[in-house]
Amino acid sequence: MPESYPMNGGNGTYSYTQNSYYQKTGINVAKGMVSEAIGEKLDINNFSSGSNSFRIADLGCSVGPNTFTTMQNIVDAVQHKYQSQGLASKFAEFQVFFNDQDSNDFNTLFTSMPKERPYYAVGVPGSFYGRLFPESFVHFVNSSFALHWLSRVPEELLDKNSPAWNKGRIHYTNASDAVVDAYAAQFTKDMEGFLDARAKELVSGGMMVIITLGCPNGMPYAHLAAGIMFDCLESCLNDMAKGGLLSENQVDSFNLPVYAPSPKEITELVERNGCFSIERLELTNWRTEADPRGDLRACVMHVRAGFESIIRKHFGNDIIDDFFERLLKEVKESFHLIQSSYMEGTQLSVILKRK
C-alpha cells in the first residue's frame, strides 16, 4: 500500500491553500504549451459519440486552489477546440475527477470550489500509481507537481547492512551512488505503474499532461535549489539531534520520498511503456516568471505547507515550530546558493498522447 503524504489542509497560516504560489507559477508557465497541444493534437474526431460527456482527471489535486485554475484552463482549451471545428454540441458536458490520497483534505477542496464552474465535480480518493477508473474512460489526464512524490521510501535506505543505508542524511542530495540508485529504482517502479494504469484508462487519442519537479540530464541534484533546500532541512535535523531534541536514530530513519527525474529518464520510461507518443517534453526555468522579491519566510512557509505533515508524523508535534524557525535561519545563510541555482530549469513538463 503506498504511503500517504498529504499537504497541510484547511485554510490556515501554514496551509497549502495559502502557500502554493510556486506551483501556481509553474502551472501558468505551462498553460500556453498545454493549450497549444490541445488545439493541435487532441483527437476529438476519434472519440466515441456514445456519450456527450468529456471526462478529465486531475491526479494529485491536493486541496486547491491551483487545481481549479488548471481545470478551467483545460476546459477552455477543449471547448475552443470543439468550437473551432464546428463540433461544439458533440460534448455538451464536462466531468472533472479530482484525485488524491484518501488522507487529502477533500472537505477543503470541495468547499473552496468555484460556485460557477463549467463542469460536474467528482472526488476520487486513492493512489494514482494504480488503477482509478474503468478502461477507456477518461479523455484527458492532468498531474501537476505530484509525481515527484514516491509511493514509498526505498527500503534499502533503512537497512544498516545495505550500501544504500542513508545514515545522517534525509535525501539523495549529496548521498552515495547506492542511495541515488535506490531512489531512481523506486521512481522507475512507481512510474511504470502510473503509465500502465493510465494506458488502460485513457481513450485512444486522449492526452495526458505531467508537470513535475525535474533535473537536467546528468546534473547532480545538489546543484539545484530544491537540493540545497533539502540540505538545509537535513542540517537542522542533525543540529537538533546533537542538541538532544531528537535522537540520532530518528534522523537516520527519516528520508524524504521525493525524486526529480531527468528528461532522459522520462523519455525512456514512456518509450518502454509503448502506449504513448511524446508530443512535448520541456525542462523550463519557471523562476523567470516567479515573484522576484525573494521572500525567505514565504519560501519556508511553502516548504512547511508541503512537508510539515511527513515531518510531524515521524518526529512528533513538539519540534515543529522550532524546526521551521531553525530552517528559516539556515535558508538565510544559504540563500545566495539557492538564488544562483535558479538559472537551471527544474520544471519538467510532458505532454503524452494515447496511441
XYZ file of N, CA and C in Angstrom, residues 27-253:
681
model
N 2.287 26.270 -13.066
C 1.124 25.958 -13.887
C 0.910 27.035 -14.948
N 1.099 28.292 -14.551
C 0.941 29.393 -15.508
C 1.995 29.337 -16.607
N 3.218 28.921 -16.245
C 4.290 28.798 -17.238
C 3.920 27.766 -18.300
N 3.269 26.684 -17.870
C 2.931 25.591 -18.795
C 1.608 25.801 -19.522
N 0.832 26.805 -19.130
C -0.517 26.979 -19.676
C -0.529 27.074 -21.198
N 0.327 27.906 -21.762
C 0.344 28.088 -23.206
C 0.699 26.817 -23.942
N 1.675 26.069 -23.419
C 2.080 24.822 -24.047
C 0.943 23.808 -24.045
N 0.212 23.725 -22.924
C -0.897 22.773 -22.821
C -2.024 23.163 -23.764
N -2.399 24.431 -23.792
C -3.479 24.891 -24.670
C -3.133 24.655 -26.139
N -1.886 24.915 -26.490
C -1.437 24.702 -27.866
C -1.502 23.226 -28.239
N -1.092 22.361 -27.313
C -1.111 20.921 -27.591
C -2.536 20.412 -27.752
N -3.466 20.911 -26.939
C -4.864 20.518 -27.074
C -5.393 20.941 -28.451
N -5.064 22.165 -28.850
C -5.532 22.659 -30.131
C -4.987 21.880 -31.308
N -3.759 21.405 -31.184
C -3.108 20.753 -32.322
C -3.180 19.225 -32.295
N -3.245 18.623 -31.108
C -3.020 17.181 -31.001
C -4.200 16.371 -30.476
N -5.164 16.983 -29.812
C -6.267 16.215 -29.228
C -7.173 15.684 -30.335
N -7.331 14.364 -30.395
C -8.085 13.720 -31.483
C -9.572 13.652 -31.164
N -10.259 14.778 -31.207
C -11.667 14.791 -30.820
C -12.554 14.034 -31.809
N -12.129 13.924 -33.040
C -12.958 13.225 -34.027
C -12.984 11.720 -33.818
N -12.022 11.209 -33.072
C -11.948 9.773 -32.842
C -12.661 9.318 -31.582
N -13.169 10.287 -30.790
C -13.820 9.912 -29.543
C -15.211 9.367 -29.820
N -15.628 8.457 -28.995
C -16.935 7.815 -29.167
C -18.061 8.833 -29.087
N -19.059 8.645 -29.923
C -20.236 9.517 -29.897
C -21.329 8.970 -28.982
N -21.001 7.900 -28.221
C -22.000 7.282 -27.354
C -22.297 8.067 -26.102
N -21.494 9.057 -25.794
C -21.701 9.872 -24.602
C -21.423 11.316 -24.944
N -22.143 12.230 -24.296
C -21.893 13.648 -24.553
C -21.083 14.277 -23.423
N -20.387 13.464 -22.643
C -19.553 13.959 -21.548
C -18.073 13.826 -21.903
N -17.333 14.907 -21.675
C -15.877 14.900 -21.829
C -15.299 14.789 -20.422
N -14.523 13.731 -20.186
C -14.078 13.424 -18.827
C -12.593 13.748 -18.640
N -12.315 14.533 -17.591
C -10.966 14.999 -17.253
C -10.624 14.514 -15.854
N -9.420 14.039 -15.661
C -8.958 13.619 -14.338
C -7.757 14.458 -13.932
N -7.791 14.993 -12.712
C -6.636 15.694 -12.155
C -6.073 14.836 -11.030
N -4.901 14.285 -11.245
C -4.310 13.320 -10.328
C -3.310 14.013 -9.413
N -3.562 13.918 -8.106
C -2.756 14.640 -7.132
C -3.222 16.074 -7.007
N -4.542 16.253 -6.899
C -5.150 17.587 -6.943
C -4.880 18.416 -5.700
N -4.559 17.774 -4.578
C -4.373 18.433 -3.290
C -5.671 19.144 -2.879
N -5.561 20.332 -2.272
C -6.735 20.980 -1.666
C -7.164 22.245 -2.393
N -6.561 22.543 -3.531
C -6.860 23.777 -4.227
C -5.937 24.886 -3.711
N -5.967 26.061 -4.339
C -6.842 26.472 -5.435
C -6.275 26.191 -6.834
N -5.024 25.719 -6.911
C -4.380 25.597 -8.224
C -5.078 24.602 -9.135
N -5.638 23.555 -8.562
C -6.327 22.562 -9.390
C -7.507 23.179 -10.136
N -8.191 24.135 -9.504
C -9.349 24.761 -10.158
C -8.912 25.617 -11.347
N -7.788 26.327 -11.194
C -7.250 27.107 -12.310
C -6.861 26.206 -13.468
N -6.186 25.103 -13.141
C -5.756 24.166 -14.176
C -6.936 23.563 -14.917
N -7.957 23.132 -14.180
C -9.118 22.512 -14.811
C -9.858 23.514 -15.695
N -9.960 24.761 -15.236
C -10.622 25.780 -16.054
C -9.843 26.008 -17.351
N -8.514 26.054 -17.254
C -7.687 26.250 -18.447
C -7.882 25.117 -19.453
N -7.947 23.883 -18.949
C -8.118 22.733 -19.833
C -9.502 22.744 -20.482
N -10.536 23.005 -19.685
C -11.894 23.063 -20.232
C -11.992 24.144 -21.303
N -11.422 25.308 -21.038
C -11.459 26.404 -22.020
C -10.787 25.985 -23.326
N -9.642 25.327 -23.229
C -8.914 24.925 -24.432
C -9.669 23.851 -25.210
N -10.291 22.915 -24.502
C -11.057 21.862 -25.180
C -12.299 22.447 -25.842
N -12.988 23.339 -25.138
C -14.161 23.988 -25.726
C -13.788 24.741 -26.993
N -12.678 25.444 -26.954
C -12.234 26.191 -28.133
C -11.922 25.247 -29.282
N -11.356 24.096 -28.964
C -11.050 23.102 -29.989
C -12.327 22.634 -30.689
N -13.347 22.302 -29.912
C -14.610 21.845 -30.491
C -15.292 22.950 -31.297
N -15.296 24.157 -30.765
C -15.936 25.273 -31.462
C -15.240 25.576 -32.777
N -13.906 25.483 -32.781
C -13.151 25.797 -33.998
C -13.394 24.778 -35.101
N -13.858 23.585 -34.718
C -14.140 22.544 -35.709
C -15.639 22.330 -35.913
N -16.429 23.241 -35.371
C -17.868 23.156 -35.559
C -18.506 21.980 -34.853
N -17.919 21.538 -33.758
C -18.412 20.359 -33.035
C -18.810 20.700 -31.604
N -19.235 21.932 -31.384
C -19.496 22.392 -30.022
C -20.559 21.571 -29.309
N -21.480 20.975 -30.060
C -22.571 20.231 -29.425
C -22.217 18.768 -29.157
N -21.057 18.304 -29.667
C -20.727 16.886 -29.527
C -20.523 16.495 -28.061
N -19.774 17.320 -27.324
C -19.593 17.105 -25.892
C -20.199 18.294 -25.166
N -21.435 18.139 -24.749
C -22.170 19.246 -24.143
C -21.813 19.433 -22.673
N -21.227 18.410 -22.064
C -20.957 18.473 -20.632
C -19.531 18.006 -20.325
N -18.985 18.573 -19.263
C -17.662 18.183 -18.790
C -17.784 17.583 -17.394
N -17.032 16.528 -17.172
C -16.885 15.956 -15.844
C -15.418 16.030 -15.448
N -15.161 16.484 -14.215
C -13.791 16.551 -13.714
C -13.685 15.668 -12.474
N -12.718 14.769 -12.499
C -12.489 13.839 -11.400
C -11.244 14.296 -10.644
N -11.460 14.747 -9.402
C -10.368 15.248 -8.570
C -9.834 14.089 -7.723
N -8.588 13.720 -7.974
C -7.999 12.570 -7.287
C -6.843 12.972 -6.374
N -6.802 12.349 -5.224
C -5.635 12.409 -4.349
C -5.743 11.266 -3.347
N -4.719 11.118 -2.506
C -4.763 10.085 -1.484
C -5.974 10.287 -0.569
N -6.428 9.209 0.054
C -7.628 9.325 0.886
C -7.401 10.194 2.121
N -6.135 10.473 2.464
C -5.836 11.367 3.587
C -5.883 12.839 3.183
N -6.069 13.125 1.903
C -6.174 14.502 1.431
C -7.387 15.189 2.055
N -7.286 16.495 2.231
C -8.390 17.270 2.813
C -9.408 17.597 1.715
N -10.227 16.607 1.378
C -11.238 16.814 0.337
C -12.317 17.802 0.783
N -12.541 17.935 2.091
C -13.528 18.915 2.568
C -13.135 20.321 2.149
N -11.857 20.668 2.361
C -11.388 21.992 1.934
C -11.457 22.120 0.419
N -11.089 21.064 -0.277
C -11.131 21.091 -1.741
C -12.526 21.455 -2.240
N -13.535 20.757 -1.744
C -14.877 20.960 -2.288
C -15.571 22.206 -1.745
N -15.245 22.621 -0.525
C -15.856 23.851 -0.013
C -15.262 25.097 -0.657
N -14.037 24.987 -1.193
C -13.406 26.142 -1.841
C -13.586 26.132 -3.358
N -14.298 25.153 -3.866
C -14.510 25.033 -5.315
C -15.335 26.207 -5.846
N -14.998 26.734 -7.023
C -15.779 27.836 -7.591
C -17.257 27.465 -7.715
N -18.110 28.361 -7.303
C -19.550 28.089 -7.371
C -20.023 28.010 -8.817
N -19.497 28.896 -9.642
C -19.820 28.882 -11.066
C -18.690 28.189 -11.813
N -18.943 26.990 -12.268
C -17.906 26.228 -12.961
C -18.549 25.452 -14.109
N -17.819 25.248 -15.191
C -18.395 24.613 -16.391
C -18.251 23.091 -16.388
N -18.273 22.470 -15.212
C -18.108 21.016 -15.149
C -18.776 20.459 -13.901
N -19.068 19.167 -13.958
C -19.527 18.428 -12.786
C -18.294 17.864 -12.078
N -18.257 17.978 -10.761
C -17.073 17.598 -9.993
C -17.294 16.294 -9.236
N -16.252 15.455 -9.248
C -16.288 14.161 -8.558
C -14.978 13.980 -7.803
N -15.034 13.487 -6.568
C -13.833 13.167 -5.804
C -13.475 11.705 -5.970
N -12.192 11.428 -6.204
C -11.725 10.045 -6.397
C -10.523 9.814 -5.486
N -10.716 9.292 -4.274
C -9.581 9.014 -3.386
C -8.841 7.752 -3.810
N -7.524 7.761 -3.633
C -6.736 6.581 -3.961
C -5.404 6.956 -4.586
N -4.483 6.009 -4.621
C -3.161 6.240 -5.190
C -3.192 6.190 -6.706
N -2.582 7.194 -7.348
C -2.545 7.200 -8.816
C -1.464 6.262 -9.371
N -0.767 5.558 -8.507
C 0.190 4.570 -9.002
C -0.492 3.262 -9.362
N -1.807 3.200 -9.151
C -2.602 2.057 -9.588
C -3.837 2.537 -10.325
N -4.719 1.613 -10.685
C -5.944 1.941 -11.426
C -6.902 2.768 -10.579
N -7.541 3.730 -11.231
C -8.534 4.583 -10.584
C -9.863 4.602 -11.330
N -9.840 4.294 -12.635
C -11.013 4.438 -13.485
C -11.205 3.190 -14.341
N -12.422 3.033 -14.907
C -12.658 1.928 -15.846
C -11.800 2.077 -17.105
N -11.738 1.039 -17.875
C -10.943 1.042 -19.095
C -11.528 2.004 -20.125
N -10.645 2.729 -20.811
C -11.035 3.690 -21.865
C -12.138 4.624 -21.379
N -11.900 5.257 -20.257
C -12.929 6.060 -19.592
C -12.676 7.563 -19.688
N -11.429 8.004 -19.477
C -11.142 9.433 -19.445
C -10.539 9.893 -20.769
N -10.813 11.157 -21.103
C -10.306 11.732 -22.347
C -9.032 12.540 -22.124
N -8.853 13.027 -20.890
C -7.714 13.910 -20.605
C -7.288 13.697 -19.156
N -5.983 13.539 -18.948
C -5.429 13.380 -17.608
C -4.414 14.481 -17.357
N -4.489 15.064 -16.174
C -3.515 16.068 -15.764
C -2.930 15.661 -14.413
N -1.636 15.893 -14.255
C -0.998 15.700 -12.951
C 0.069 16.769 -12.774
N -0.176 17.694 -11.857
C 0.728 18.827 -11.648
C 1.388 18.739 -10.279
N 2.709 18.682 -10.272
C 3.507 18.699 -9.039
C 3.068 17.629 -8.046
N 2.931 16.414 -8.546
C 2.541 15.290 -7.697
C 3.430 14.071 -7.909
N 3.910 13.853 -9.122
C 4.644 12.627 -9.427
C 6.068 12.607 -8.884
N 6.542 13.703 -8.321
C 7.845 13.657 -7.658
C 7.751 12.965 -6.297
N 6.515 12.790 -5.774
C 6.319 12.048 -4.533
C 6.365 10.553 -4.833
N 7.320 9.869 -4.254
C 7.391 8.419 -4.411
C 6.276 7.746 -3.624
N 5.922 6.555 -4.030
C 4.879 5.822 -3.310
C 5.369 5.359 -1.940
N 6.697 5.264 -1.797
C 7.271 4.844 -0.528
C 8.756 5.190 -0.506
N 9.317 5.246 0.684
C 10.764 5.409 0.819
C 11.431 4.088 0.437
N 12.462 4.103 -0.402
C 13.148 2.850 -0.738
C 13.619 2.117 0.517
N 13.311 0.838 0.600
C 13.590 0.066 1.811
C 15.080 -0.003 2.131
N 15.923 0.007 1.113
C 17.360 -0.122 1.332
C 17.927 0.997 2.199
N 17.272 2.168 2.179
C 17.790 3.322 2.915
C 17.770 3.105 4.416
N 16.936 2.185 4.880
C 16.776 1.943 6.309
C 17.483 0.675 6.774
N 18.161 0.004 5.858
C 18.845 -1.247 6.166
C 20.315 -0.967 6.463
N 20.718 -1.165 7.725
C 22.088 -0.859 8.137
C 23.115 -1.737 7.427
N 22.687 -2.834 6.872
C 23.600 -3.734 6.165
C 23.648 -3.465 4.660
N 22.895 -2.479 4.219
C 22.842 -2.162 2.794
C 23.802 -1.026 2.461
N 24.438 -1.077 1.293
C 25.275 0.058 0.877
C 24.464 1.340 0.678
N 23.146 1.204 0.620
C 22.282 2.376 0.450
C 21.754 2.918 1.783
N 22.257 2.366 2.903
C 21.836 2.924 4.195
C 22.207 4.398 4.228
N 21.198 5.258 4.465
C 21.384 6.698 4.302
C 21.596 7.387 5.651
N 22.510 6.870 6.438
C 22.763 7.387 7.787
C 23.127 8.867 7.756
N 22.413 9.649 8.596
C 22.714 11.073 8.739
C 22.194 11.941 7.623
N 21.555 11.348 6.635
C 21.009 12.106 5.506
C 19.513 11.844 5.391
N 18.831 12.744 4.733
C 17.374 12.615 4.615
C 16.913 12.562 3.159
N 17.873 12.499 2.222
C 17.516 12.540 0.811
C 18.703 12.011 0.021
N 18.576 11.934 -1.306
C 19.699 11.509 -2.126
C 20.622 12.658 -2.508
N 20.266 13.896 -2.134
C 21.140 15.039 -2.362
C 22.463 14.813 -1.621
N 23.574 14.839 -2.344
C 24.912 14.647 -1.777
C 25.114 13.278 -1.131
N 24.258 12.327 -1.444
C 24.387 10.983 -0.885
C 25.217 10.098 -1.816
N 25.428 8.847 -1.397
C 26.224 7.912 -2.187
C 25.474 7.486 -3.446
N 26.208 6.914 -4.387
C 25.593 6.428 -5.625
C 24.538 5.360 -5.333
N 24.780 4.550 -4.303
C 23.824 3.497 -3.962
C 22.491 4.090 -3.526
N 22.532 5.199 -2.814
C 21.300 5.870 -2.388
C 20.582 6.464 -3.599
N 21.330 7.132 -4.453
C 20.736 7.711 -5.664
C 20.083 6.617 -6.504
N 20.762 5.493 -6.643
C 20.230 4.379 -7.438
C 18.953 3.819 -6.819
N 18.890 3.771 -5.493
C 17.691 3.257 -4.820
C 16.496 4.178 -5.061
N 16.733 5.455 -5.002
C 15.662 6.413 -5.306
C 15.219 6.275 -6.758
N 16.172 6.199 -7.662
C 15.850 6.093 -9.085
C 15.063 4.820 -9.381
N 15.437 3.720 -8.718
C 14.735 2.454 -8.935
C 13.297 2.527 -8.429
N 13.091 3.195 -7.292
C 11.731 3.333 -6.774
C 10.885 4.202 -7.696
N 11.479 5.283 -8.208
C 10.743 6.141 -9.142
C 10.374 5.368 -10.400
N 11.314 4.578 -10.905
C 11.033 3.784 -12.100
C 9.862 2.836 -11.866
N 9.870 2.141 -10.746
C 8.785 1.215 -10.417
C 7.456 1.957 -10.321
N 7.460 3.097 -9.642
C 6.223 3.875 -9.488
C 5.719 4.379 -10.836
N 6.624 4.900 -11.641
C 6.220 5.488 -12.915
C 5.728 4.423 -13.877
N 6.306 3.247 -13.817
C 5.813 2.152 -14.657
C 4.368 1.819 -14.298
N 4.068 1.772 -13.008
C 2.693 1.516 -12.577
C 1.751 2.631 -12.994
N 2.217 3.877 -12.896
C 1.411 5.032 -13.293
C 1.077 4.978 -14.782
N 2.066 4.743 -15.614
C 1.846 4.713 -17.061
C 0.983 3.526 -17.474
N 1.198 2.385 -16.851
C 0.381 1.213 -17.171
C -1.091 1.471 -16.859
N -1.366 2.087 -15.702
C -2.747 2.372 -15.314
C -3.389 3.386 -16.250
N -2.655 4.439 -16.571
C -3.225 5.472 -17.450
C -3.428 4.951 -18.864
N -2.569 4.043 -19.305
C -2.734 3.474 -20.648
C -4.055 2.728 -20.756
N -4.488 2.118 -19.677
C -5.765 1.403 -19.676
C -6.940 2.369 -19.554
N -6.773 3.450 -18.834
C -7.902 4.336 -18.514
C -8.170 5.391 -19.585
N -7.143 5.803 -20.308
C -7.306 6.836 -21.331
C -7.858 6.245 -22.626
N -8.762 6.991 -23.250
C -9.276 6.571 -24.547
C -8.187 6.761 -25.603
N -8.273 6.032 -26.694
C -7.339 6.209 -27.799
C -7.439 7.637 -28.321
N -6.308 8.299 -28.483
C -6.294 9.693 -28.915
C -6.381 10.682 -27.776
N -6.628 10.191 -26.540
C -6.671 11.064 -25.381
C -5.290 11.576 -25.019
N -5.255 12.566 -24.132
C -3.986 13.214 -23.807
C -3.730 13.205 -22.314
N -2.448 13.298 -21.976
C -2.038 13.387 -20.577
C -0.943 14.438 -20.435
N -1.111 15.306 -19.446
C -0.133 16.339 -19.136
C 0.476 16.023 -17.777
N 1.791 16.000 -17.726
C 2.525 15.800 -16.477
C 3.426 17.005 -16.260
N 3.268 17.648 -15.113
C 4.171 18.723 -14.699
C 4.755 18.297 -13.362
N 6.064 18.217 -13.292
C 6.691 17.729 -12.078
C 8.055 18.374 -11.890
N 8.624 18.182 -10.713
C 9.998 18.600 -10.495
C 10.895 17.797 -11.427
N 11.892 18.449 -11.976
C 12.801 17.773 -12.880
C 14.239 18.170 -12.621
N 15.138 17.490 -13.291
C 16.572 17.743 -13.134
C 17.239 17.600 -14.501
N 18.082 18.524 -14.899
C 18.761 18.393 -16.192
C 19.540 17.088 -16.286
N 19.615 16.534 -17.484
C 20.339 15.282 -17.707
C 21.766 15.380 -17.166
N 22.129 14.426 -16.314
C 23.500 14.338 -15.827
C 23.882 15.303 -14.734
N 22.969 16.141 -14.290
C 23.317 17.131 -13.263
C 23.020 16.591 -11.866
N 23.954 16.697 -10.929
C 23.678 16.293 -9.542
C 22.573 17.162 -8.944
N 21.693 16.525 -8.184
C 20.569 17.263 -7.610
C 21.045 18.331 -6.627
N 22.225 18.158 -6.064
C 22.758 19.123 -5.102
C 22.994 20.490 -5.727
N 23.040 20.580 -7.064
C 23.276 21.852 -7.736
C 21.987 22.652 -7.922
N 20.856 22.068 -7.603
C 19.571 22.729 -7.822
C 19.008 23.286 -6.517
N 18.086 24.235 -6.644
C 17.544 24.920 -5.466
C 16.889 23.955 -4.483
N 16.120 22.994 -4.994
C 15.446 22.051 -4.105
C 16.456 21.199 -3.356
N 17.537 20.812 -4.025
C 18.573 20.028 -3.368
C 19.238 20.804 -2.242
N 19.498 22.085 -2.479
C 20.087 22.927 -1.443
C 19.116 23.080 -0.274
N 17.829 23.207 -0.586
C 16.816 23.307 0.470
C 16.768 22.029 1.300
N 16.845 20.870 0.641
C 16.830 19.605 1.381
C 18.066 19.488 2.272
N 19.197 20.018 1.816
C 20.390 20.040 2.667
C 20.149 20.899 3.902
N 19.427 21.992 3.738
C 19.106 22.854 4.873
C 18.221 22.121 5.884
N 17.204 21.400 5.382
C 16.356 20.604 6.264
C 17.190 19.583 7.033
N 18.070 18.916 6.312
C 18.920 17.883 6.908
C 19.810 18.479 8.001
N 20.405 19.630 7.733
C 21.289 20.276 8.698
C 20.542 20.633 9.982
N 19.313 21.123 9.833
C 18.516 21.491 11.007
C 18.202 20.267 11.862
N 17.829 19.175 11.236
C 17.501 17.957 11.981
C 18.732 17.401 12.689
N 19.875 17.420 12.027
C 21.097 16.930 12.659
C 21.525 17.814 13.819
N 21.339 19.120 13.671
C 21.655 20.035 14.772
C 20.741 19.779 15.967
N 19.476 19.508 15.709
C 18.543 19.232 16.795
C 18.879 17.903 17.476
N 19.381 16.945 16.708
C 19.811 15.674 17.299
C 21.041 15.879 18.181
N 21.978 16.687 17.719
C 23.168 16.974 18.520
C 22.809 17.698 19.816
N 21.735 18.498 19.749
C 21.298 19.234 20.931
C 20.391 18.438 21.854
N 20.140 17.188 21.497
C 19.325 16.339 22.351
C 17.827 16.499 22.174
N 17.404 17.293 21.180
C 15.976 17.482 20.946
C 15.377 16.331 20.144
N 16.235 15.643 19.416
C 15.847 14.453 18.658
C 16.901 13.389 18.913
N 16.562 12.149 18.614
C 17.569 11.103 18.699
C 18.239 10.928 17.346
N 19.469 10.462 17.358
C 20.190 10.202 16.123
C 19.467 9.145 15.297
N 18.895 8.163 15.966
C 18.160 7.113 15.258
C 16.947 7.667 14.519
N 16.309 8.671 15.110
C 15.161 9.284 14.434
C 15.579 9.912 13.108
N 16.713 10.588 13.114
C 17.196 11.226 11.894
C 17.645 10.168 10.881
N 18.356 9.147 11.363
C 18.845 8.107 10.457
C 17.714 7.352 9.769
N 16.553 7.300 10.406
C 15.430 6.534 9.852
C 14.446 7.406 9.082
